[in-house]
Amino acid sequence: MELREIGNDVYACLQEDRGLGTSNSGLVNRGGGLVVDTFWDLPHTRQLIDTYARVWKGPASRVVNTHHNGDHCWGNQLFSDAEIIGHRRCAAAFAKESPATMQMLREAAGSASPAIAALAQALAAWDFSGIELHPPTTLIDDELRLDLDGIRVHLRYVGPAHTAGDVIVHLPEQRVVFTGDVLFRLCTPIGWEGTFERWIAALDEIIALDPQVIVPGHGPLCGVEGPREMQAYLRYVRAEAKRSFASGLSVLDAAKRIDLGPYAGWTEPERIVFSVERAYRELRGEPFDAPIDVMAMFQGMYELRRSQIFK
Ligand SMILES: [Zn+2]
């Protein structure tokens, strides 16, 4: 875990991208302190707190969750006195993911299904025991503006892009944006509830804020080249998926066919299965929050990875 000072009294805590769950967090160290996102389990969130404790005067009095995925909010309970802030749709979706299920998957290394065994291996560094869900109780609809002892903090709703309840955190004077998973940097994005159009528009909103430093949900710090490259990826995958859909290919066959070109170096390229599936859902005219068969997606990712290894 790396603490980076990115503005006056503003910090990012970055986890090196090692695949599933290695998310980033932020701290505005003024006006009682505001933390942007906690981590996926209690041990990693304790480490996050120890990292921030090197610079803060006391535990943060506010936590913002950029969205409901566990790797951004399952450490909330360790900020026991803090006000938890998030979008109304983030709070509504909070129980969609279950720590007990994740712990079961993590312990399934001996599973007869190779895809589940591989997922268990990918989860080995995490410990989902003891997690209680603490959803946001201060709810955002479109925007919430805070002033933390002279640092203006704007929470803006930009979903449904990566999930239904995506919020970004903008510090206009500092020219900093914490994007949550609206931006993945140098790692392949996964989208849940949302549309390509809204996601691309959300990235446009980030670019329009003219930030100097962007803290992505996953991956290293960047400037506006980050959202620009991700937009190009989304547009490219959507166009390629559309061709495959027209020729009747399955999601997995489409994902196998798409040449990743400049994006092949991003970590976990097999996550493209999620984007192709999203494109297919849109082409079938389904709503942005149509249910996703998550286990089928992970099975598809597993098969795609294997086909690439043995190509
Ligand atoms: Zn994430």
PDB file of C-alpha atoms and ligand atoms in Angstrom:
ATOM      1  CA  MET A   1       0.000   0.000   0.000  1.00  0.00           C
ATOM      2  CA  GLU A   2       1.412   3.337  -1.010  1.00  0.00           C
ATOM      3  CA  LEU A   3       0.482   6.752   0.423  1.00  0.00           C
ATOM      4  CA  ARG A   4       0.806   9.601  -2.089  1.00  0.00           C
ATOM      5  CA  GLU A   5       0.315  13.283  -1.329  1.00  0.00           C
ATOM      6  CA  ILE A   6      -1.526  14.611  -4.385  1.00  0.00           C
ATOM      7  CA  GLY A   7      -2.519  18.062  -3.151  1.00  0.00           C
ATOM      8  CA  ASN A   8      -2.392  20.251  -0.088  1.00  0.00           C
ATOM      9  CA  ASP A   9      -3.854  17.974   2.646  1.00  0.00           C
ATOM     10  CA  VAL A  10      -5.049  15.515  -0.007  1.00  0.00           C
ATOM     11  CA  TYR A  11      -3.769  11.945  -0.265  1.00  0.00           C
ATOM     12  CA  ALA A  12      -4.302   8.772  -2.241  1.00  0.00           C
ATOM     13  CA  CYS A  13      -3.687   5.298  -0.877  1.00  0.00           C
ATOM     14  CA  LEU A  14      -2.863   3.013  -3.786  1.00  0.00           C
ATOM     15  CA  GLN A  15      -2.835  -0.767  -3.833  1.00  0.00           C
ATOM     16  CA  GLU A  16      -0.660  -2.215  -6.539  1.00  0.00           C
ATOM     17  CA  ASP A  17      -2.873  -3.779  -9.205  1.00  0.00           C
ATOM     18  CA  ARG A  18      -2.719  -7.494  -8.538  1.00  0.00           C
ATOM     19  CA  GLY A  19      -6.092  -8.294 -10.044  1.00  0.00           C
ATOM     20  CA  LEU A  20      -9.424  -8.712  -8.322  1.00  0.00           C
ATOM     21  CA  GLY A  21     -10.098  -6.268  -5.479  1.00  0.00           C
ATOM     22  CA  THR A  22      -6.905  -4.198  -5.388  1.00  0.00           C
ATOM     23  CA  SER A  23      -8.704  -0.865  -5.298  1.00  0.00           C
ATOM     24  CA  ASN A  24      -7.548   2.659  -4.389  1.00  0.00           C
ATOM     25  CA  SER A  25      -8.718   5.079  -1.689  1.00  0.00           C
ATOM     26  CA  GLY A  26      -8.425   8.797  -0.965  1.00  0.00           C
ATOM     27  CA  LEU A  27      -8.184  11.111   2.029  1.00  0.00           C
ATOM     28  CA  VAL A  28      -9.048  14.797   2.376  1.00  0.00           C
ATOM     29  CA  ASN A  29      -7.255  15.597   5.600  1.00  0.00           C
ATOM     30  CA  ARG A  30      -9.256  18.650   6.697  1.00  0.00           C
ATOM     31  CA  GLY A  31     -12.531  19.550   8.333  1.00  0.00           C
ATOM     32  CA  GLY A  32     -12.700  16.324  10.325  1.00  0.00           C
ATOM     33  CA  GLY A  33     -11.304  14.247   7.478  1.00  0.00           C
ATOM     34  CA  LEU A  34     -13.050  12.540   4.580  1.00  0.00           C
ATOM     35  CA  VAL A  35     -12.085   9.119   3.226  1.00  0.00           C
ATOM     36  CA  VAL A  36     -13.040   8.090  -0.309  1.00  0.00           C
ATOM     37  CA  ASP A  37     -13.689   4.317  -0.304  1.00  0.00           C
ATOM     38  CA  THR A  38     -12.603   1.644   2.144  1.00  0.00           C
ATOM     39  CA  PHE A  39     -11.080  -1.695   1.100  1.00  0.00           C
ATOM     40  CA  TRP A  40     -12.426  -5.186   0.398  1.00  0.00           C
ATOM     41  CA  ASP A  41     -11.795  -6.832   3.749  1.00  0.00           C
ATOM     42  CA  LEU A  42     -11.017  -5.887   7.345  1.00  0.00           C
ATOM     43  CA  PRO A  43      -7.246  -6.689   7.316  1.00  0.00           C
ATOM     44  CA  HIS A  44      -6.652  -4.515   4.239  1.00  0.00           C
ATOM     45  CA  THR A  45      -8.835  -1.714   5.648  1.00  0.00           C
ATOM     46  CA  ARG A  46      -6.906  -1.847   8.944  1.00  0.00           C
ATOM     47  CA  GLN A  47      -3.756  -1.408   6.907  1.00  0.00           C
ATOM     48  CA  LEU A  48      -5.413   1.507   5.086  1.00  0.00           C
ATOM     49  CA  ILE A  49      -6.246   3.130   8.436  1.00  0.00           C
ATOM     50  CA  ASP A  50      -2.656   2.620   9.665  1.00  0.00           C
ATOM     51  CA  THR A  51      -1.424   4.229   6.462  1.00  0.00           C
ATOM     52  CA  TYR A  52      -3.675   7.293   6.850  1.00  0.00           C
ATOM     53  CA  ALA A  53      -2.866   7.481  10.574  1.00  0.00           C
ATOM     54  CA  ARG A  54       0.650   8.542   9.570  1.00  0.00           C
ATOM     55  CA  VAL A  55      -0.798  11.883   8.448  1.00  0.00           C
ATOM     56  CA  TRP A  56      -4.220  12.425   9.998  1.00  0.00           C
ATOM     57  CA  LYS A  57      -4.966  14.038  13.340  1.00  0.00           C
ATOM     58  CA  GLY A  58      -7.733  11.556  14.157  1.00  0.00           C
ATOM     59  CA  PRO A  59     -10.072   9.055  12.492  1.00  0.00           C
ATOM     60  CA  ALA A  60     -11.975  10.537   9.552  1.00  0.00           C
ATOM     61  CA  SER A  61     -15.498  11.729  10.354  1.00  0.00           C
ATOM     62  CA  ARG A  62     -16.820  11.057   6.827  1.00  0.00           C
ATOM     63  CA  VAL A  63     -16.540   8.139   4.412  1.00  0.00           C
ATOM     64  CA  VAL A  64     -17.750   8.393   0.814  1.00  0.00           C
ATOM     65  CA  ASN A  65     -18.460   5.168  -1.076  1.00  0.00           C
ATOM     66  CA  THR A  66     -18.087   5.731  -4.824  1.00  0.00           C
ATOM     67  CA  HIS A  67     -20.300   2.652  -5.463  1.00  0.00           C
ATOM     68  CA  HIS A  68     -21.506  -0.574  -3.862  1.00  0.00           C
ATOM     69  CA  ASN A  69     -18.873  -3.131  -4.977  1.00  0.00           C
ATOM     70  CA  GLY A  70     -17.318  -4.720  -1.874  1.00  0.00           C
ATOM     71  CA  ASP A  71     -13.774  -3.684  -2.757  1.00  0.00           C
ATOM     72  CA  HIS A  72     -14.849  -0.065  -2.146  1.00  0.00           C
ATOM     73  CA  CYS A  73     -16.960  -0.373   0.970  1.00  0.00           C
ATOM     74  CA  TRP A  74     -16.582  -3.604   2.930  1.00  0.00           C
ATOM     75  CA  GLY A  75     -14.216  -1.895   5.375  1.00  0.00           C
ATOM     76  CA  ASN A  76     -16.834   0.749   6.323  1.00  0.00           C
ATOM     77  CA  GLN A  77     -17.475  -0.771   9.769  1.00  0.00           C
ATOM     78  CA  LEU A  78     -13.930   0.118  10.878  1.00  0.00           C
ATOM     79  CA  PHE A  79     -14.903   3.807  10.596  1.00  0.00           C
ATOM     80  CA  SER A  80     -17.487   3.277  13.300  1.00  0.00           C
ATOM     81  CA  ASP A  81     -18.164   6.923  14.147  1.00  0.00           C
ATOM     82  CA  ALA A  82     -18.086   8.220  10.587  1.00  0.00           C
ATOM     83  CA  GLU A  83     -20.969   9.491   8.507  1.00  0.00           C
ATOM     84  CA  ILE A  84     -21.189   7.158   5.472  1.00  0.00           C
ATOM     85  CA  ILE A  85     -22.137   8.967   2.262  1.00  0.00           C
ATOM     86  CA  GLY A  86     -23.125   7.468  -1.084  1.00  0.00           C
ATOM     87  CA  HIS A  87     -25.645   7.565  -3.870  1.00  0.00           C
ATOM     88  CA  ARG A  88     -29.179   6.355  -3.191  1.00  0.00           C
ATOM     89  CA  ARG A  89     -28.664   3.541  -5.720  1.00  0.00           C
ATOM     90  CA  CYS A  90     -25.377   2.551  -4.079  1.00  0.00           C
ATOM     91  CA  ALA A  91     -27.177   2.129  -0.754  1.00  0.00           C
ATOM     92  CA  ALA A  92     -30.023   0.225  -2.430  1.00  0.00           C
ATOM     93  CA  ALA A  93     -27.590  -2.236  -4.065  1.00  0.00           C
ATOM     94  CA  PHE A  94     -25.409  -2.694  -0.984  1.00  0.00           C
ATOM     95  CA  ALA A  95     -26.596  -6.213  -0.154  1.00  0.00           C
ATOM     96  CA  LYS A  96     -26.235  -7.448  -3.753  1.00  0.00           C
ATOM     97  CA  GLU A  97     -22.797  -8.839  -2.898  1.00  0.00           C
ATOM     98  CA  SER A  98     -22.329 -11.051   0.139  1.00  0.00           C
ATOM     99  CA  PRO A  99     -19.142 -11.402   2.225  1.00  0.00           C
ATOM    100  CA  ALA A 100     -20.221 -14.931   3.254  1.00  0.00           C
ATOM    101  CA  THR A 101     -20.517 -16.005  -0.400  1.00  0.00           C
ATOM    102  CA  MET A 102     -17.131 -14.492  -1.208  1.00  0.00           C
ATOM    103  CA  GLN A 103     -15.583 -16.290   1.759  1.00  0.00           C
ATOM    104  CA  MET A 104     -17.118 -19.557   0.520  1.00  0.00           C
ATOM    105  CA  LEU A 105     -15.648 -18.986  -2.945  1.00  0.00           C
ATOM    106  CA  ARG A 106     -12.288 -18.140  -1.436  1.00  0.00           C
ATOM    107  CA  GLU A 107     -12.282 -21.484   0.355  1.00  0.00           C
ATOM    108  CA  ALA A 108     -13.276 -23.429  -2.763  1.00  0.00           C
ATOM    109  CA  ALA A 109      -9.745 -24.127  -3.991  1.00  0.00           C
ATOM    110  CA  GLY A 110     -10.553 -27.858  -4.088  1.00  0.00           C
ATOM    111  CA  SER A 111     -13.661 -27.339  -6.255  1.00  0.00           C
ATOM    112  CA  ALA A 112     -14.297 -29.802  -9.088  1.00  0.00           C
ATOM    113  CA  SER A 113     -14.943 -26.790 -11.328  1.00  0.00           C
ATOM    114  CA  PRO A 114     -11.590 -25.454 -12.567  1.00  0.00           C
ATOM    115  CA  ALA A 115     -13.107 -21.971 -13.021  1.00  0.00           C
ATOM    116  CA  ILE A 116     -14.191 -21.846  -9.358  1.00  0.00           C
ATOM    117  CA  ALA A 117     -10.837 -23.253  -8.213  1.00  0.00           C
ATOM    118  CA  ALA A 118      -9.105 -20.497 -10.214  1.00  0.00           C
ATOM    119  CA  LEU A 119     -11.367 -17.859  -8.666  1.00  0.00           C
ATOM    120  CA  ALA A 120     -10.552 -19.211  -5.182  1.00  0.00           C
ATOM    121  CA  GLN A 121      -6.889 -18.818  -5.983  1.00  0.00           C
ATOM    122  CA  ALA A 122      -7.443 -15.233  -7.133  1.00  0.00           C
ATOM    123  CA  LEU A 123      -9.151 -14.511  -3.793  1.00  0.00           C
ATOM    124  CA  ALA A 124      -6.466 -16.126  -1.610  1.00  0.00           C
ATOM    125  CA  ALA A 125      -5.026 -12.779  -0.435  1.00  0.00           C
ATOM    126  CA  TRP A 126      -8.405 -11.684   1.006  1.00  0.00           C
ATOM    127  CA  ASP A 127     -10.258 -12.616   4.181  1.00  0.00           C
ATOM    128  CA  PHE A 128     -13.973 -11.821   4.119  1.00  0.00           C
ATOM    129  CA  SER A 129     -14.683 -13.031   7.654  1.00  0.00           C
ATOM    130  CA  GLY A 130     -16.222 -10.649  10.178  1.00  0.00           C
ATOM    131  CA  ILE A 131     -17.535  -8.171   7.612  1.00  0.00           C
ATOM    132  CA  GLU A 132     -20.813  -6.439   8.437  1.00  0.00           C
ATOM    133  CA  LEU A 133     -22.367  -4.311   5.747  1.00  0.00           C
ATOM    134  CA  HIS A 134     -22.558  -0.632   6.710  1.00  0.00           C
ATOM    135  CA  PRO A 135     -24.319   1.061   3.785  1.00  0.00           C
ATOM    136  CA  PRO A 136     -24.405   4.837   3.279  1.00  0.00           C
ATOM    137  CA  THR A 137     -26.966   6.664   5.396  1.00  0.00           C
ATOM    138  CA  THR A 138     -26.366  10.113   3.912  1.00  0.00           C
ATOM    139  CA  LEU A 139     -27.740   9.707   0.407  1.00  0.00           C
ATOM    140  CA  ILE A 140     -26.922  11.661  -2.741  1.00  0.00           C
ATOM    141  CA  ASP A 141     -29.283  12.150  -5.655  1.00  0.00           C
ATOM    142  CA  ASP A 142     -27.366  14.372  -8.084  1.00  0.00           C
ATOM    143  CA  GLU A 143     -24.744  16.261  -6.150  1.00  0.00           C
ATOM    144  CA  LEU A 144     -23.509  17.014  -2.649  1.00  0.00           C
ATOM    145  CA  ARG A 145     -21.158  19.913  -1.983  1.00  0.00           C
ATOM    146  CA  LEU A 146     -19.000  20.031   1.137  1.00  0.00           C
ATOM    147  CA  ASP A 147     -16.520  22.584   2.409  1.00  0.00           C
ATOM    148  CA  LEU A 148     -13.836  20.992   4.573  1.00  0.00           C
ATOM    149  CA  ASP A 149     -12.100  23.927   6.212  1.00  0.00           C
ATOM    150  CA  GLY A 150     -11.515  25.643   2.877  1.00  0.00           C
ATOM    151  CA  ILE A 151     -11.218  22.574   0.630  1.00  0.00           C
ATOM    152  CA  ARG A 152     -14.297  22.324  -1.546  1.00  0.00           C
ATOM    153  CA  VAL A 153     -15.368  18.744  -2.178  1.00  0.00           C
ATOM    154  CA  HIS A 154     -18.028  18.040  -4.803  1.00  0.00           C
ATOM    155  CA  LEU A 155     -19.641  14.614  -4.928  1.00  0.00           C
ATOM    156  CA  ARG A 156     -21.274  14.140  -8.317  1.00  0.00           C
ATOM    157  CA  TYR A 157     -23.507  11.346  -9.542  1.00  0.00           C
ATOM    158  CA  VAL A 158     -22.371  10.094 -12.974  1.00  0.00           C
ATOM    159  CA  GLY A 159     -24.168   6.716 -13.235  1.00  0.00           C
ATOM    160  CA  PRO A 160     -25.390   4.331 -14.326  1.00  0.00           C
ATOM    161  CA  ALA A 161     -21.948   3.798 -15.847  1.00  0.00           C
ATOM    162  CA  HIS A 162     -19.927   1.119 -14.057  1.00  0.00           C
ATOM    163  CA  THR A 163     -22.760   0.548 -11.567  1.00  0.00           C
ATOM    164  CA  ALA A 164     -26.138   2.170 -10.996  1.00  0.00           C
ATOM    165  CA  GLY A 165     -24.847   4.374  -8.163  1.00  0.00           C
ATOM    166  CA  ASP A 166     -21.517   5.759  -9.424  1.00  0.00           C
ATOM    167  CA  VAL A 167     -20.283   8.885  -7.648  1.00  0.00           C
ATOM    168  CA  ILE A 168     -17.065  10.780  -8.392  1.00  0.00           C
ATOM    169  CA  VAL A 169     -15.338  13.101  -5.920  1.00  0.00           C
ATOM    170  CA  HIS A 170     -14.030  16.365  -7.348  1.00  0.00           C
ATOM    171  CA  LEU A 171     -11.797  18.876  -5.582  1.00  0.00           C
ATOM    172  CA  PRO A 172     -11.937  21.899  -7.915  1.00  0.00           C
ATOM    173  CA  GLU A 173      -9.178  24.012  -6.369  1.00  0.00           C
ATOM    174  CA  GLN A 174      -6.841  21.055  -6.040  1.00  0.00           C
ATOM    175  CA  ARG A 175      -7.762  19.814  -9.540  1.00  0.00           C
ATOM    176  CA  VAL A 176      -8.104  16.283  -8.214  1.00  0.00           C
ATOM    177  CA  VAL A 177     -10.781  13.706  -9.095  1.00  0.00           C
ATOM    178  CA  PHE A 178     -11.354  10.389  -7.332  1.00  0.00           C
ATOM    179  CA  THR A 179     -13.278   8.375  -9.899  1.00  0.00           C
ATOM    180  CA  GLY A 180     -14.066   5.070  -8.195  1.00  0.00           C
ATOM    181  CA  ASP A 181     -14.480   2.386 -10.842  1.00  0.00           C
ATOM    182  CA  VAL A 182     -15.738   4.774 -13.479  1.00  0.00           C
ATOM    183  CA  LEU A 183     -12.039   4.659 -14.365  1.00  0.00           C
ATOM    184  CA  PHE A 184      -9.787   1.598 -14.449  1.00  0.00           C
ATOM    185  CA  ARG A 185      -6.228   2.560 -15.381  1.00  0.00           C
ATOM    186  CA  LEU A 186      -4.018   0.107 -17.292  1.00  0.00           C
ATOM    187  CA  CYS A 187      -6.259  -2.701 -16.153  1.00  0.00           C
ATOM    188  CA  THR A 188      -9.267  -4.041 -18.012  1.00  0.00           C
ATOM    189  CA  PRO A 189     -12.589  -2.619 -16.800  1.00  0.00           C
ATOM    190  CA  ILE A 190     -15.534  -4.672 -15.564  1.00  0.00           C
ATOM    191  CA  GLY A 191     -18.954  -3.047 -15.746  1.00  0.00           C
ATOM    192  CA  TRP A 192     -22.042  -4.139 -13.789  1.00  0.00           C
ATOM    193  CA  GLU A 193     -25.235  -2.075 -14.060  1.00  0.00           C
ATOM    194  CA  GLY A 194     -24.989   0.673 -16.658  1.00  0.00           C
ATOM    195  CA  THR A 195     -24.641   1.390 -20.354  1.00  0.00           C
ATOM    196  CA  PHE A 196     -21.779   2.104 -22.730  1.00  0.00           C
ATOM    197  CA  GLU A 197     -23.286   5.495 -23.511  1.00  0.00           C
ATOM    198  CA  ARG A 198     -23.494   6.562 -19.856  1.00  0.00           C
ATOM    199  CA  TRP A 199     -20.035   5.216 -19.082  1.00  0.00           C
ATOM    200  CA  ILE A 200     -18.459   7.103 -21.974  1.00  0.00           C
ATOM    201  CA  ALA A 201     -20.391  10.244 -20.925  1.00  0.00           C
ATOM    202  CA  ALA A 202     -19.180   9.838 -17.313  1.00  0.00           C
ATOM    203  CA  LEU A 203     -15.590   9.712 -18.568  1.00  0.00           C
ATOM    204  CA  ASP A 204     -16.340  12.875 -20.596  1.00  0.00           C
ATOM    205  CA  GLU A 205     -17.521  14.568 -17.397  1.00  0.00           C
ATOM    206  CA  ILE A 206     -14.216  13.702 -15.707  1.00  0.00           C
ATOM    207  CA  ILE A 207     -12.225  15.095 -18.646  1.00  0.00           C
ATOM    208  CA  ALA A 208     -14.331  18.288 -18.636  1.00  0.00           C
ATOM    209  CA  LEU A 209     -13.352  18.931 -14.995  1.00  0.00           C
ATOM    210  CA  ASP A 210      -9.791  19.440 -16.300  1.00  0.00           C
ATOM    211  CA  PRO A 211      -8.098  17.579 -13.444  1.00  0.00           C
ATOM    212  CA  GLN A 212      -4.367  17.488 -12.916  1.00  0.00           C
ATOM    213  CA  VAL A 213      -4.422  14.271 -10.890  1.00  0.00           C
ATOM    214  CA  ILE A 214      -6.943  11.472 -11.297  1.00  0.00           C
ATOM    215  CA  VAL A 215      -7.150   8.662  -8.750  1.00  0.00           C
ATOM    216  CA  PRO A 216      -8.744   5.720 -10.577  1.00  0.00           C
ATOM    217  CA  GLY A 217     -10.643   2.969  -8.792  1.00  0.00           C
ATOM    218  CA  HIS A 218      -7.923   0.534  -9.825  1.00  0.00           C
ATOM    219  CA  GLY A 219      -4.430   1.112 -11.221  1.00  0.00           C
ATOM    220  CA  PRO A 220      -1.917   3.967 -10.965  1.00  0.00           C
ATOM    221  CA  LEU A 221      -2.569   7.732 -10.799  1.00  0.00           C
ATOM    222  CA  CYS A 222      -3.009   9.443 -14.146  1.00  0.00           C
ATOM    223  CA  GLY A 223      -4.111  12.591 -15.964  1.00  0.00           C
ATOM    224  CA  VAL A 224      -6.870  12.957 -18.567  1.00  0.00           C
ATOM    225  CA  GLU A 225      -5.097  10.450 -20.816  1.00  0.00           C
ATOM    226  CA  GLY A 226      -6.578   7.799 -18.493  1.00  0.00           C
ATOM    227  CA  PRO A 227     -10.272   8.465 -19.192  1.00  0.00           C
ATOM    228  CA  ARG A 228      -9.498   9.140 -22.867  1.00  0.00           C
ATOM    229  CA  GLU A 229      -7.867   5.726 -23.323  1.00  0.00           C
ATOM    230  CA  MET A 230     -10.679   3.986 -21.482  1.00  0.00           C
ATOM    231  CA  GLN A 231     -13.269   5.670 -23.689  1.00  0.00           C
ATOM    232  CA  ALA A 232     -11.378   4.415 -26.738  1.00  0.00           C
ATOM    233  CA  TYR A 233     -11.397   0.886 -25.277  1.00  0.00           C
ATOM    234  CA  LEU A 234     -15.134   0.980 -24.601  1.00  0.00           C
ATOM    235  CA  ARG A 235     -15.916   2.313 -28.069  1.00  0.00           C
ATOM    236  CA  TYR A 236     -13.693  -0.276 -29.721  1.00  0.00           C
ATOM    237  CA  VAL A 237     -15.114  -3.238 -27.777  1.00  0.00           C
ATOM    238  CA  ARG A 238     -18.678  -2.070 -28.358  1.00  0.00           C
ATOM    239  CA  ALA A 239     -18.099  -1.788 -32.134  1.00  0.00           C
ATOM    240  CA  GLU A 240     -16.398  -5.185 -32.333  1.00  0.00           C
ATOM    241  CA  ALA A 241     -19.094  -6.821 -30.220  1.00  0.00           C
ATOM    242  CA  LYS A 242     -21.757  -5.365 -32.497  1.00  0.00           C
ATOM    243  CA  ARG A 243     -20.202  -7.077 -35.529  1.00  0.00           C
ATOM    244  CA  SER A 244     -20.010 -10.391 -33.683  1.00  0.00           C
ATOM    245  CA  PHE A 245     -23.603 -10.051 -32.516  1.00  0.00           C
ATOM    246  CA  ALA A 246     -24.725  -9.469 -36.110  1.00  0.00           C
ATOM    247  CA  SER A 247     -22.949 -12.635 -37.236  1.00  0.00           C
ATOM    248  CA  GLY A 248     -24.534 -14.683 -34.462  1.00  0.00           C
ATOM    249  CA  LEU A 249     -21.435 -15.434 -32.374  1.00  0.00           C
ATOM    250  CA  SER A 250     -21.751 -16.280 -28.683  1.00  0.00           C
ATOM    251  CA  VAL A 251     -20.343 -13.826 -26.125  1.00  0.00           C
ATOM    252  CA  LEU A 252     -17.359 -16.097 -25.503  1.00  0.00           C
ATOM    253  CA  ASP A 253     -16.612 -16.606 -29.212  1.00  0.00           C
ATOM    254  CA  ALA A 254     -16.883 -12.865 -29.770  1.00  0.00           C
ATOM    255  CA  ALA A 255     -14.471 -12.215 -26.895  1.00  0.00           C
ATOM    256  CA  LYS A 256     -12.044 -14.756 -28.370  1.00  0.00           C
ATOM    257  CA  ARG A 257     -12.217 -13.123 -31.795  1.00  0.00           C
ATOM    258  CA  ILE A 258     -11.574  -9.516 -30.721  1.00  0.00           C
ATOM    259  CA  ASP A 259      -7.966  -8.462 -31.257  1.00  0.00           C
ATOM    260  CA  LEU A 260      -7.069  -6.387 -28.205  1.00  0.00           C
ATOM    261  CA  GLY A 261      -4.329  -4.444 -29.986  1.00  0.00           C
ATOM    262  CA  PRO A 262      -3.030  -1.677 -27.709  1.00  0.00           C
ATOM    263  CA  TYR A 263      -5.137  -2.938 -24.772  1.00  0.00           C
ATOM    264  CA  ALA A 264      -3.579  -6.419 -24.685  1.00  0.00           C
ATOM    265  CA  GLY A 265      -1.050  -5.162 -22.120  1.00  0.00           C
ATOM    266  CA  TRP A 266      -3.727  -4.112 -19.628  1.00  0.00           C
ATOM    267  CA  THR A 267      -4.015  -6.569 -16.739  1.00  0.00           C
ATOM    268  CA  GLU A 268      -6.756  -9.204 -16.862  1.00  0.00           C
ATOM    269  CA  PRO A 269      -7.653  -8.781 -20.548  1.00  0.00           C
ATOM    270  CA  GLU A 270     -10.141 -11.675 -20.171  1.00  0.00           C
ATOM    271  CA  ARG A 271     -12.508  -9.271 -18.384  1.00  0.00           C
ATOM    272  CA  ILE A 272     -13.539  -8.254 -21.892  1.00  0.00           C
ATOM    273  CA  VAL A 273     -16.211 -10.954 -21.473  1.00  0.00           C
ATOM    274  CA  PHE A 274     -18.133  -8.546 -19.205  1.00  0.00           C
ATOM    275  CA  SER A 275     -18.032  -5.759 -21.800  1.00  0.00           C
ATOM    276  CA  VAL A 276     -19.093  -8.022 -24.660  1.00  0.00           C
ATOM    277  CA  GLU A 277     -21.958  -9.308 -22.529  1.00  0.00           C
ATOM    278  CA  ARG A 278     -22.988  -5.713 -21.778  1.00  0.00           C
ATOM    279  CA  ALA A 279     -22.909  -4.880 -25.501  1.00  0.00           C
ATOM    280  CA  TYR A 280     -25.069  -7.922 -26.266  1.00  0.00           C
ATOM    281  CA  ARG A 281     -27.551  -6.947 -23.554  1.00  0.00           C
ATOM    282  CA  GLU A 282     -27.853  -3.489 -25.103  1.00  0.00           C
ATOM    283  CA  LEU A 283     -28.212  -4.913 -28.612  1.00  0.00           C
ATOM    284  CA  ARG A 284     -31.041  -7.110 -27.346  1.00  0.00           C
ATOM    285  CA  GLY A 285     -32.681  -3.956 -25.957  1.00  0.00           C
ATOM    286  CA  GLU A 286     -32.441  -5.035 -22.303  1.00  0.00           C
ATOM    287  CA  PRO A 287     -32.472  -2.474 -19.467  1.00  0.00           C
ATOM    288  CA  PHE A 288     -29.222  -1.212 -17.916  1.00  0.00           C
ATOM    289  CA  ASP A 289     -29.789  -3.240 -14.768  1.00  0.00           C
ATOM    290  CA  ALA A 290     -30.796  -6.552 -16.386  1.00  0.00           C
ATOM    291  CA  PRO A 291     -29.462  -9.349 -14.153  1.00  0.00           C
ATOM    292  CA  ILE A 292     -25.958 -10.642 -14.905  1.00  0.00           C
ATOM    293  CA  ASP A 293     -25.069 -14.318 -14.502  1.00  0.00           C
ATOM    294  CA  VAL A 294     -21.844 -13.618 -12.617  1.00  0.00           C
ATOM    295  CA  MET A 295     -20.669 -17.228 -12.382  1.00  0.00           C
ATOM    296  CA  ALA A 296     -21.156 -17.612 -16.153  1.00  0.00           C
ATOM    297  CA  MET A 297     -19.025 -14.489 -16.639  1.00  0.00           C
ATOM    298  CA  PHE A 298     -16.216 -15.894 -14.486  1.00  0.00           C
ATOM    299  CA  GLN A 299     -16.499 -19.230 -16.316  1.00  0.00           C
ATOM    300  CA  GLY A 300     -16.198 -17.330 -19.620  1.00  0.00           C
ATOM    301  CA  MET A 301     -13.181 -15.392 -18.358  1.00  0.00           C
ATOM    302  CA  TYR A 302     -11.551 -18.630 -17.288  1.00  0.00           C
ATOM    303  CA  GLU A 303     -12.122 -20.215 -20.703  1.00  0.00           C
ATOM    304  CA  LEU A 304     -10.889 -17.128 -22.525  1.00  0.00           C
ATOM    305  CA  ARG A 305      -7.712 -17.060 -20.428  1.00  0.00           C
ATOM    306  CA  ARG A 306      -7.092 -20.730 -21.195  1.00  0.00           C
ATOM    307  CA  SER A 307      -7.681 -20.257 -24.908  1.00  0.00           C
ATOM    308  CA  GLN A 308      -5.179 -17.392 -24.895  1.00  0.00           C
ATOM    309  CA  ILE A 309      -2.564 -19.392 -23.018  1.00  0.00           C
ATOM    310  CA  PHE A 310      -2.861 -22.299 -25.463  1.00  0.00           C
ATOM    311  CA  LYS A 311      -3.172 -20.211 -28.621  1.00  0.00           C
TER     312      LYS A 311
HETATM  313 ZN    ZN B   1     -13.398  -1.903  -7.748  1.00  0.00          ZN
END
